Short mmCIF file of C-alpha atoms and ligand atoms in Angstrom, two decimals:
data_model
loop_
_atom_site.label_atom_id
_atom_site.label_comp_id
_atom_site.label_asym_id
_atom_site.label_seq_id
_atom_site.Cartn_x
_atom_site.Cartn_y
_atom_site.Cartn_z
CA MET A 271 -98.03 44.59 -10.61
CA SER A 272 -97.34 47.93 -12.05
CA ASP A 273 -94.83 48.34 -14.87
CA PRO A 274 -91.29 48.35 -13.38
CA ARG A 275 -89.15 51.33 -14.16
CA ARG A 276 -85.97 49.69 -13.14
CA ILE A 277 -85.01 46.05 -13.12
CA VAL A 278 -81.82 45.00 -11.41
CA ILE A 279 -80.20 41.63 -12.25
CA ILE A 280 -77.56 40.14 -10.04
CA GLY A 281 -75.27 37.72 -12.02
CA ALA A 282 -73.93 38.54 -15.48
CA GLY A 283 -73.89 34.85 -16.67
CA LEU A 284 -76.15 32.98 -19.08
CA GLY A 285 -79.35 33.36 -17.15
CA GLY A 286 -78.94 36.94 -16.22
CA ALA A 287 -77.71 38.21 -19.55
CA THR A 288 -80.35 36.27 -21.44
CA ALA A 289 -83.03 37.93 -19.24
CA ALA A 290 -81.65 41.38 -19.88
CA ALA A 291 -81.36 40.81 -23.69
CA THR A 292 -84.86 39.25 -23.82
CA LEU A 293 -86.33 42.23 -21.99
CA ARG A 294 -84.96 44.64 -24.59
CA GLU A 295 -85.84 42.24 -27.46
CA GLN A 296 -89.47 42.19 -26.17
CA GLY A 297 -89.51 46.02 -26.10
CA TYR A 298 -89.08 46.81 -22.38
CA PRO A 299 -88.19 50.56 -22.28
CA GLY A 300 -87.18 50.91 -18.64
CA GLU A 301 -83.78 50.82 -16.96
CA ILE A 302 -81.80 47.50 -16.73
CA VAL A 303 -78.82 47.24 -14.48
CA VAL A 304 -76.81 43.98 -14.48
CA LEU A 305 -74.14 43.34 -11.86
CA GLY A 306 -71.40 40.78 -12.63
CA THR A 307 -68.52 39.75 -10.51
CA GLU A 308 -66.27 38.73 -13.45
CA ASN A 309 -64.53 41.25 -15.68
CA HIS A 310 -65.70 39.40 -18.82
CA ARG A 311 -68.91 40.18 -20.60
CA PRO A 312 -71.48 37.40 -20.15
CA TYR A 313 -70.49 34.13 -21.63
CA GLU A 314 -71.71 30.49 -21.85
CA LEU A 315 -69.72 27.86 -19.83
CA PRO A 316 -69.98 24.65 -21.94
CA PRO A 317 -66.94 25.41 -24.11
CA LEU A 318 -64.78 25.78 -20.99
CA SER A 319 -64.60 22.05 -20.52
CA LYS A 320 -64.67 21.25 -24.26
CA ALA A 321 -63.35 23.59 -27.12
CA VAL A 322 -61.32 25.95 -24.93
CA LEU A 323 -59.87 23.21 -22.77
CA LEU A 324 -58.99 21.20 -25.82
CA GLY A 325 -57.28 24.15 -27.39
CA ALA A 326 -59.76 24.40 -30.28
CA ALA A 327 -60.97 27.93 -29.17
CA ASP A 328 -59.53 30.66 -27.01
CA GLU A 329 -62.80 32.31 -26.28
CA PRO A 330 -66.07 31.08 -24.73
CA ASP A 331 -69.36 31.60 -26.61
CA TRP A 332 -70.52 35.03 -25.68
CA VAL A 333 -74.18 35.46 -24.72
CA ARG A 334 -74.38 38.60 -26.94
CA ASP A 335 -71.82 40.50 -29.08
CA GLU A 336 -69.68 43.07 -27.31
CA GLY A 337 -71.62 46.18 -28.60
CA PHE A 338 -75.11 44.71 -27.64
CA TYR A 339 -75.29 45.98 -23.99
CA ARG A 340 -74.36 49.55 -24.92
CA GLU A 341 -76.43 49.68 -28.02
CA HIS A 342 -79.44 48.32 -26.08
CA GLU A 343 -78.74 50.49 -23.01
CA VAL A 344 -78.20 47.65 -20.64
CA ASP A 345 -76.12 49.01 -17.79
CA LEU A 346 -73.76 46.11 -17.52
CA ARG A 347 -71.41 46.57 -14.54
CA LEU A 348 -68.71 44.15 -14.72
CA GLY A 349 -66.14 43.51 -11.88
CA THR A 350 -68.98 44.43 -9.43
CA THR A 351 -70.35 42.07 -6.88
CA ALA A 352 -73.71 42.55 -5.19
CA VAL A 353 -73.08 42.28 -1.39
CA ARG A 354 -76.48 43.01 0.09
CA ILE A 355 -80.07 43.15 -0.68
CA GLU A 356 -82.32 45.49 1.37
CA ARG A 357 -85.72 44.28 0.61
CA GLY A 358 -87.59 46.99 2.55
CA ALA A 359 -85.77 49.67 0.66
CA ARG A 360 -85.82 47.61 -2.62
CA LEU A 361 -82.10 48.22 -2.89
CA VAL A 362 -79.03 46.26 -3.95
CA VAL A 363 -75.59 47.36 -2.50
CA ASP A 364 -72.46 46.45 -4.45
CA ASP A 365 -68.82 46.03 -3.38
CA ARG A 366 -67.80 49.32 -4.98
CA GLY A 367 -70.29 51.32 -2.82
CA GLY A 368 -72.91 51.46 -5.56
CA GLU A 369 -76.59 51.35 -4.54
CA HIS A 370 -79.12 50.22 -7.00
CA THR A 371 -82.80 50.63 -6.32
CA TYR A 372 -85.16 48.27 -8.09
CA ASP A 373 -88.80 47.74 -8.97
CA ARG A 374 -88.03 44.12 -9.85
CA LEU A 375 -84.97 42.11 -8.97
CA LEU A 376 -83.71 39.04 -10.68
CA LEU A 377 -81.16 36.69 -9.01
CA ALA A 378 -78.98 34.68 -11.37
CA THR A 379 -75.86 34.01 -9.35
CA GLY A 380 -75.14 30.51 -10.62
CA SER A 381 -72.91 27.97 -8.73
CA SER A 382 -69.55 27.62 -7.21
CA PRO A 383 -67.53 24.48 -7.70
CA ARG A 384 -67.57 22.29 -4.53
CA ALA A 385 -64.22 22.34 -2.72
CA LEU A 386 -62.38 19.36 -1.19
CA PRO A 387 -61.71 20.26 2.45
CA GLY A 388 -58.10 20.45 3.41
CA ALA A 389 -56.87 20.49 -0.18
CA PRO A 390 -55.80 24.05 -1.04
CA ASP A 391 -53.52 23.28 -3.96
CA VAL A 392 -55.99 21.96 -6.37
CA ARG A 393 -57.81 23.40 -9.36
CA THR A 394 -61.49 23.76 -10.05
CA LEU A 395 -63.23 24.70 -13.29
CA ARG A 396 -66.00 27.38 -13.44
CA THR A 397 -64.72 30.47 -15.26
CA ILE A 398 -62.89 31.28 -18.61
CA ASP A 399 -59.86 32.24 -16.58
CA ASP A 400 -59.97 28.77 -14.89
CA SER A 401 -60.25 27.10 -18.22
CA LEU A 402 -57.30 28.92 -19.91
CA SER A 403 -55.12 28.40 -16.99
CA LEU A 404 -56.05 24.66 -16.69
CA ARG A 405 -55.42 24.20 -20.43
CA ASP A 406 -51.92 25.62 -20.00
CA ALA A 407 -51.31 23.34 -17.00
CA PHE A 408 -52.62 20.27 -18.88
CA SER A 409 -50.16 20.88 -21.66
CA ARG A 410 -47.28 20.95 -19.22
CA ALA A 411 -48.46 18.27 -16.72
CA GLN A 412 -47.27 14.63 -17.03
CA ARG A 413 -49.67 13.17 -14.41
CA VAL A 414 -53.06 14.53 -13.94
CA VAL A 415 -55.51 13.31 -11.24
CA ILE A 416 -59.13 14.29 -11.66
CA ILE A 417 -61.40 13.82 -8.67
CA GLY A 418 -65.03 13.32 -9.73
CA ALA A 419 -66.32 11.51 -12.71
CA GLY A 420 -69.38 13.67 -13.45
CA TRP A 421 -69.78 15.69 -16.74
CA ILE A 422 -67.05 18.17 -15.99
CA GLY A 423 -64.65 15.55 -14.68
CA THR A 424 -65.14 13.25 -17.69
CA GLU A 425 -64.89 16.11 -20.17
CA ALA A 426 -61.79 17.43 -18.50
CA ALA A 427 -60.27 13.90 -18.63
CA ALA A 428 -60.81 13.77 -22.37
CA ALA A 429 -59.07 17.18 -22.69
CA ALA A 430 -56.16 16.19 -20.51
CA ARG A 431 -55.70 13.11 -22.57
CA ARG A 432 -55.73 15.21 -25.73
CA HIS A 433 -52.90 17.18 -24.24
CA GLY A 434 -50.98 13.93 -23.78
CA ALA A 435 -51.09 13.77 -19.95
CA ASP A 436 -51.31 10.49 -18.08
CA VAL A 437 -54.88 10.74 -16.51
CA THR A 438 -56.38 9.10 -13.47
CA VAL A 439 -59.94 9.66 -12.59
CA VAL A 440 -61.07 9.03 -8.92
CA GLU A 441 -64.69 8.48 -8.32
CA GLN A 442 -66.56 7.30 -5.22
CA ALA A 443 -69.34 5.63 -7.32
CA ALA A 444 -68.67 2.43 -9.12
CA ALA A 445 -68.79 4.07 -12.56
CA PRO A 446 -68.53 7.53 -14.13
CA LEU A 447 -71.92 9.37 -14.40
CA LEU A 448 -73.60 6.51 -12.60
CA PRO A 449 -76.32 8.50 -10.73
CA VAL A 450 -77.45 10.23 -13.93
CA LEU A 451 -77.18 7.39 -16.49
CA GLY A 452 -77.32 4.11 -14.49
CA PRO A 453 -74.87 1.23 -14.90
CA GLU A 454 -75.55 0.27 -18.60
CA ILE A 455 -75.07 3.63 -20.11
CA ALA A 456 -72.43 4.74 -17.65
CA GLY A 457 -70.49 1.69 -18.79
CA VAL A 458 -70.40 3.20 -22.34
CA PHE A 459 -68.64 6.27 -21.01
CA GLN A 460 -66.27 4.27 -18.92
CA ASP A 461 -65.25 2.01 -21.81
CA LEU A 462 -64.77 5.10 -23.98
CA HIS A 463 -62.42 6.74 -21.59
CA THR A 464 -60.53 3.42 -20.85
CA GLU A 465 -60.00 3.01 -24.68
CA ASN A 466 -58.60 6.54 -24.67
CA GLY A 467 -56.07 5.64 -22.01
CA VAL A 468 -57.71 7.05 -18.88
CA HIS A 469 -57.01 5.05 -15.64
CA TRP A 470 -59.84 4.72 -13.20
CA LYS A 471 -59.95 4.52 -9.44
CA LEU A 472 -63.65 3.76 -8.83
CA GLY A 473 -65.49 3.04 -5.72
CA THR A 474 -62.99 4.94 -3.64
CA GLY A 475 -62.81 8.31 -2.01
CA VAL A 476 -59.97 10.82 -1.35
CA ALA A 477 -58.31 10.70 2.04
CA GLU A 478 -55.71 13.51 1.48
CA VAL A 479 -54.20 15.72 -1.15
CA SER A 480 -50.75 16.97 -0.49
CA ALA A 481 -47.94 18.28 -2.56
CA GLY A 482 -47.69 16.01 -5.53
CA THR A 483 -49.82 13.16 -4.17
CA VAL A 484 -53.38 12.14 -3.71
CA ARG A 485 -54.00 9.44 -1.08
CA LEU A 486 -57.19 7.49 -1.53
CA THR A 487 -59.43 6.01 1.12
CA ASP A 488 -58.46 2.51 -0.12
CA GLY A 489 -54.84 3.27 0.67
CA THR A 490 -53.67 3.91 -2.91
CA LEU A 491 -51.19 6.72 -3.29
CA LEU A 492 -51.36 8.57 -6.69
CA ARG A 493 -48.65 10.95 -7.86
CA ALA A 494 -49.90 14.03 -9.62
CA ASP A 495 -48.47 17.28 -11.09
CA LEU A 496 -51.99 18.59 -11.27
CA VAL A 497 -55.16 17.75 -9.40
CA LEU A 498 -58.56 18.94 -10.65
CA VAL A 499 -61.48 18.67 -8.23
CA ALA A 500 -64.73 18.25 -10.08
CA ILE A 501 -67.14 16.95 -7.49
CA GLY A 502 -70.12 19.16 -8.42
CA ALA A 503 -71.19 22.69 -7.62
CA ALA A 504 -73.23 24.43 -4.94
CA PRO A 505 -75.79 27.12 -5.88
CA ARG A 506 -74.70 30.61 -4.74
CA VAL A 507 -77.51 31.49 -2.47
CA ASP A 508 -75.83 33.46 0.29
CA LEU A 509 -77.32 36.82 -0.84
CA ALA A 510 -80.78 35.36 -1.19
CA HIS A 511 -80.49 33.68 2.26
CA ALA A 512 -79.24 36.85 3.96
CA ALA A 513 -82.19 38.68 2.37
CA GLY A 514 -84.61 36.26 4.04
CA LEU A 515 -85.76 34.66 0.88
CA ASP A 516 -87.11 31.00 1.16
CA LEU A 517 -84.60 28.33 0.28
CA ALA A 518 -85.56 24.78 -0.91
CA ASP A 519 -84.37 21.50 0.55
CA ASP A 520 -82.14 21.02 -2.47
CA GLY A 521 -80.16 24.09 -1.48
CA GLY A 522 -81.49 26.43 -4.18
CA VAL A 523 -83.73 29.50 -3.92
CA ALA A 524 -87.33 28.36 -3.78
CA VAL A 525 -89.33 29.72 -6.77
CA ASP A 526 -92.81 28.95 -7.91
CA ALA A 527 -93.76 27.71 -11.44
CA THR A 528 -93.39 31.38 -12.68
CA LEU A 529 -89.80 31.61 -11.25
CA HIS A 530 -90.94 34.02 -8.49
CA THR A 531 -89.25 33.85 -5.15
CA SER A 532 -90.97 34.16 -1.80
CA ALA A 533 -90.42 37.97 -2.00
CA PRO A 534 -93.06 39.90 -4.04
CA ASP A 535 -90.61 41.63 -6.50
CA VAL A 536 -87.84 39.10 -6.65
CA PHE A 537 -87.29 36.32 -9.21
CA ALA A 538 -84.60 33.77 -9.73
CA VAL A 539 -83.34 31.73 -12.70
CA GLY A 540 -80.64 29.25 -13.67
CA ASP A 541 -78.55 27.06 -11.38
CA ILE A 542 -79.86 28.61 -8.20
CA ALA A 543 -83.55 28.37 -8.92
CA SER A 544 -85.41 25.42 -7.38
CA HIS A 545 -88.54 25.67 -9.27
CA TYR A 546 -91.93 23.98 -8.90
CA HIS A 547 -92.31 22.02 -12.15
CA GLN A 548 -95.84 21.21 -13.00
CA HIS A 549 -94.98 18.23 -15.21
CA TYR A 550 -93.07 16.53 -12.45
CA GLY A 551 -95.37 17.73 -9.63
CA LYS A 552 -92.31 18.69 -7.55
CA ARG A 553 -89.35 21.09 -7.30
CA VAL A 554 -86.52 20.63 -9.66
CA ARG A 555 -83.14 22.52 -9.71
CA VAL A 556 -81.28 21.98 -12.95
CA GLU A 557 -77.52 23.01 -13.40
CA HIS A 558 -77.50 22.98 -17.11
CA TRP A 559 -76.99 25.44 -19.89
CA ALA A 560 -80.46 25.13 -21.52
CA ASN A 561 -82.17 25.72 -18.24
CA ALA A 562 -80.38 28.94 -17.62
CA LYS A 563 -80.88 30.16 -21.11
CA ASN A 564 -84.56 29.17 -21.26
CA GLN A 565 -85.48 30.33 -17.86
CA GLY A 566 -83.63 33.68 -18.48
CA ALA A 567 -85.67 34.12 -21.63
CA HIS A 568 -88.88 33.02 -19.95
CA VAL A 569 -88.55 35.21 -16.86
CA ALA A 570 -88.47 38.45 -18.93
CA ALA A 571 -92.20 38.54 -19.48
CA ASN A 572 -92.84 37.45 -15.86
CA LEU A 573 -90.64 40.30 -14.60
CA LEU A 574 -93.23 42.57 -16.44
CA GLY A 575 -96.18 40.78 -14.89
CA ALA A 576 -97.03 37.90 -17.21
CA ASP A 577 -97.13 35.21 -14.59
CA GLN A 578 -96.52 32.31 -17.09
CA PRO A 579 -95.31 29.00 -15.70
CA TYR A 580 -91.99 27.62 -16.91
CA LEU A 581 -92.70 24.17 -18.29
CA ARG A 582 -89.58 23.16 -20.40
CA SER A 583 -88.03 19.79 -19.64
CA PRO A 584 -84.39 19.71 -18.52
CA TYR A 585 -81.89 19.33 -21.46
CA PHE A 586 -78.19 18.99 -21.54
CA PHE A 587 -75.43 17.94 -23.95
CA SER A 588 -71.90 16.70 -23.76
CA ASP A 589 -68.92 16.07 -26.02
CA GLN A 590 -66.12 13.70 -25.13
CA TYR A 591 -63.67 12.42 -27.72
CA ALA A 592 -65.83 11.39 -30.78
CA LEU A 593 -68.97 10.92 -28.65
CA GLY A 594 -71.64 13.46 -28.68
CA CYS A 595 -74.76 13.18 -26.73
CA GLU A 596 -77.93 14.99 -25.63
CA TYR A 597 -80.22 14.17 -22.79
CA ARG A 598 -83.71 15.38 -22.15
CA GLY A 599 -86.00 14.93 -19.16
CA LEU A 600 -85.38 13.58 -15.67
CA ALA A 601 -84.92 9.86 -15.02
CA ASN A 602 -84.72 8.04 -11.85
CA VAL A 603 -82.16 5.41 -12.91
CA ASP A 604 -82.94 3.24 -9.89
CA THR A 605 -86.57 2.83 -10.61
CA ASP A 606 -87.24 3.74 -14.22
CA GLN A 607 -87.18 1.18 -17.01
CA LEU A 608 -84.32 1.56 -19.48
CA VAL A 609 -84.92 0.82 -23.13
CA VAL A 610 -82.11 0.94 -25.61
CA ARG A 611 -82.48 1.29 -29.40
CA GLY A 612 -79.24 0.90 -31.35
CA ASP A 613 -75.82 -0.26 -30.51
CA LEU A 614 -74.13 0.47 -27.13
CA ALA A 615 -70.85 -1.11 -28.28
CA LYS A 616 -70.76 1.24 -31.34
CA ARG A 617 -71.81 4.18 -29.24
CA GLU A 618 -74.62 4.93 -31.57
CA PHE A 619 -77.93 4.59 -29.80
CA LEU A 620 -80.96 6.11 -28.25
CA ALA A 621 -81.78 5.40 -24.59
CA PHE A 622 -85.29 5.87 -23.12
CA TRP A 623 -86.37 5.86 -19.53
CA LEU A 624 -89.97 4.69 -18.95
CA ARG A 625 -91.97 5.28 -15.78
CA LEU A 626 -95.40 3.53 -15.61
CA GLY A 627 -95.28 3.27 -19.36
CA HIS A 628 -94.54 6.87 -20.08
CA VAL A 629 -91.26 8.36 -21.50
CA VAL A 630 -89.62 10.61 -18.74
CA ALA A 631 -86.24 10.86 -20.21
CA ALA A 632 -84.31 10.17 -23.51
CA MET A 633 -80.78 10.36 -24.63
CA ASN A 634 -79.27 10.37 -28.03
CA VAL A 635 -75.71 9.27 -28.40
CA ASN A 636 -73.99 10.07 -31.85
CA ILE A 637 -77.49 10.04 -33.51
CA TRP A 638 -78.59 13.56 -34.56
CA ASP A 639 -81.87 13.09 -36.46
CA ALA A 640 -84.16 12.14 -33.58
CA GLY A 641 -84.07 15.30 -31.48
CA ASP A 642 -87.63 16.55 -32.30
CA ALA A 643 -89.18 13.30 -31.74
CA LEU A 644 -87.27 12.70 -28.42
CA ALA A 645 -88.34 16.16 -27.31
CA ALA A 646 -92.07 15.54 -28.05
CA LEU A 647 -91.92 12.12 -26.30
CA VAL A 648 -90.22 13.56 -23.17
CA ASP A 649 -91.97 16.93 -23.05
CA GLY A 650 -95.31 15.21 -23.23
CA GLN A 651 -94.35 12.31 -21.08
CA LEU A 652 -96.06 10.26 -23.76
CA PRO A 653 -97.04 6.59 -23.36
CA ALA A 654 -94.97 4.05 -25.23
CA THR A 655 -94.04 0.43 -24.99
CA PRO A 656 -90.39 -0.81 -25.01
CA GLU A 657 -91.14 -2.59 -28.45
CA GLN A 658 -92.42 0.70 -29.91
CA LEU A 659 -89.42 2.66 -28.68
CA ARG A 660 -87.05 0.00 -30.11
CA GLU A 661 -88.87 -0.44 -33.48
CA SER A 662 -91.31 2.17 -34.43
CA ASP A 663 -90.85 5.39 -36.38
CA LEU A 664 -90.35 7.77 -33.41
CA SER A 665 -91.96 10.81 -35.01
CA ALA A 666 -95.08 8.84 -35.91
CA LEU A 667 -95.05 7.31 -32.44
CA ALA A 668 -94.82 10.81 -30.74
CA GLU A 669 -97.66 12.11 -33.14
CA SER A 670 -100.10 9.29 -32.44
CA ALA A 671 -99.28 9.17 -28.70
CA SER A 672 -99.96 12.92 -28.29
CA GLY A 673 -103.20 12.53 -30.20
CA ARG A 674 -102.18 14.92 -32.96
C1 LIG B 213 -67.05 24.10 -17.22
C2 LIG B 213 -68.50 23.89 -17.29
C3 LIG B 213 -68.97 23.27 -18.43
C4 LIG B 213 -70.39 23.10 -18.62
N1 LIG B 213 -70.89 22.40 -19.70
C5 LIG B 213 -72.15 22.20 -19.82
C6 LIG B 213 -72.66 21.45 -20.86
O1 LIG B 213 -71.87 21.00 -21.78
N2 LIG B 213 -73.96 21.35 -21.01
C7 LIG B 213 -74.87 21.94 -20.12
O2 LIG B 213 -76.11 21.73 -20.32
N3 LIG B 213 -74.40 22.59 -19.06
C8 LIG B 213 -73.11 22.85 -18.90
N4 LIG B 213 -72.66 23.47 -17.78
C9 LIG B 213 -73.56 24.08 -16.84
C10 LIG B 213 -74.09 25.51 -17.34
O3 LIG B 213 -73.19 26.18 -17.98
C11 LIG B 213 -74.73 26.21 -16.18
O4 LIG B 213 -75.84 25.51 -15.67
C12 LIG B 213 -75.15 27.60 -16.55
O5 LIG B 213 -74.09 28.41 -16.98
C13 LIG B 213 -75.83 28.25 -15.29
O6 LIG B 213 -76.14 29.62 -15.73
P1 LIG B 213 -76.48 30.65 -14.52
O7 LIG B 213 -76.83 31.84 -15.32
O8 LIG B 213 -77.36 30.15 -13.57
O9 LIG B 213 -75.02 30.87 -13.78
P2 LIG B 213 -73.58 31.27 -14.36
O10 LIG B 213 -73.53 31.02 -15.88
O11 LIG B 213 -72.58 30.62 -13.53
O12 LIG B 213 -73.56 32.88 -14.09
C14 LIG B 213 -73.58 33.37 -12.79
C15 LIG B 213 -72.77 34.66 -12.77
O13 LIG B 213 -73.13 35.38 -11.72
C16 LIG B 213 -71.94 36.03 -11.08
N5 LIG B 213 -72.26 36.29 -9.70
C17 LIG B 213 -72.42 35.43 -8.66
N6 LIG B 213 -72.68 36.04 -7.57
C18 LIG B 213 -72.69 37.42 -7.84
C19 LIG B 213 -72.85 38.53 -7.07
N7 LIG B 213 -73.12 38.55 -5.72
N8 LIG B 213 -72.75 39.77 -7.77
C20 LIG B 213 -72.57 39.81 -9.02
N9 LIG B 213 -72.35 38.74 -9.86
C21 LIG B 213 -72.42 37.50 -9.16
C22 LIG B 213 -70.88 34.94 -11.31
O14 LIG B 213 -69.62 35.47 -11.23
C23 LIG B 213 -71.25 34.37 -12.66
O15 LIG B 213 -70.61 35.10 -13.70
C24 LIG B 213 -71.25 23.64 -17.61
C25 LIG B 213 -70.78 24.32 -16.53
C26 LIG B 213 -69.35 24.44 -16.33
C27 LIG B 213 -68.76 25.21 -15.15
#
């Protein structure tokens, strides 16, 4: 590949903005154009369901300071949506009539919250504007119903309780966060919310949402001043699809280990990227903060021809009431062996998931001095026995298992 003179980035969120900043920080001298639908400069989403929603902050965490883009000659076009990619002409057309030719194109369009069909008067949470308006609504609502007990649903439930609302969470599965954490660890989160006054309607779906009521498939009628739908997100791949790029079975844009799409000059990062992960020997698509940030930083060199595989393990964090946690790796909770070190009831523990005797995922809950050891165990998928994980010095274990 020859050196690109102009790189166009579609999506001014965490992945896109991190790529632009990294290109400059690594000395790329060419033109960078970043198109972003929102009118805010690029920001990180995690505070939207935590500090901002709780009322502890009025702004998200910005990816870079306000002056960064101007000072580094990044042509950041806010309030501008890319509407078409013409691959033959290497051109992106935006909704303001702008046309942007590119030598390399990066797609970082993120996800849209999934909607509940036939329920127009409900809220979703994706942007800073959603978060500020939801916070205001939480402070006035008496009865809040949250549909979906994933990370955003449970964090929002904690915030709504902080605002004093009566909160019911509806979830199809038998426990919150069940597919990610499995029953034992999911139970910790369920108890935490129950102790904080959240009501659960588990194992049931939603039949209908109408003015002031939510009717469940088990016949229950819940009254609500406010309904938040938090049933996951769908990758925004319409542009990529229309441009004829390959999509993966998981709905994302198919990229190889170097984050390269099926088109020669087009890359993708963040929520939309279904990338071939060499450690797992399969495609993974990760809708988490660290993935967008790390892939955004990683792809910068590849846009310039480096061709380096992205090998980082998935990582995410959550804060709910007084519980803080981090999770690394990718477990299959139905088949991997769970090992717990510490006290589930006190909510101070480490959890490990073992597959064929190797650590494939680990979680720390209210324990903050084990991060490096957990990262080493998970990143290397190191061998360990349940006894070692429960009793050994984890740094020493990681060191000896990795042969260092
Ligand atoms: C409320 C909330 C809380 C979260 N909390 C956590 C957390 O605690 N921990 C964690 O690990 N992860 C968390 N996440 C997930 C994490 O923030 C995302 O995985 C990450 O932001 C994805 O980055 P991205 O760059 O792929 O997309 P985004 O950050 O969504 O950015 C995509 C941007 O592209 C723009 N865009 C889309 N289409 C176009 C177009 N055609 N033209 C121009 N612009 C376009 C969008 O408007 C958007 O601004 C949270 C997500 C949400 C919504």
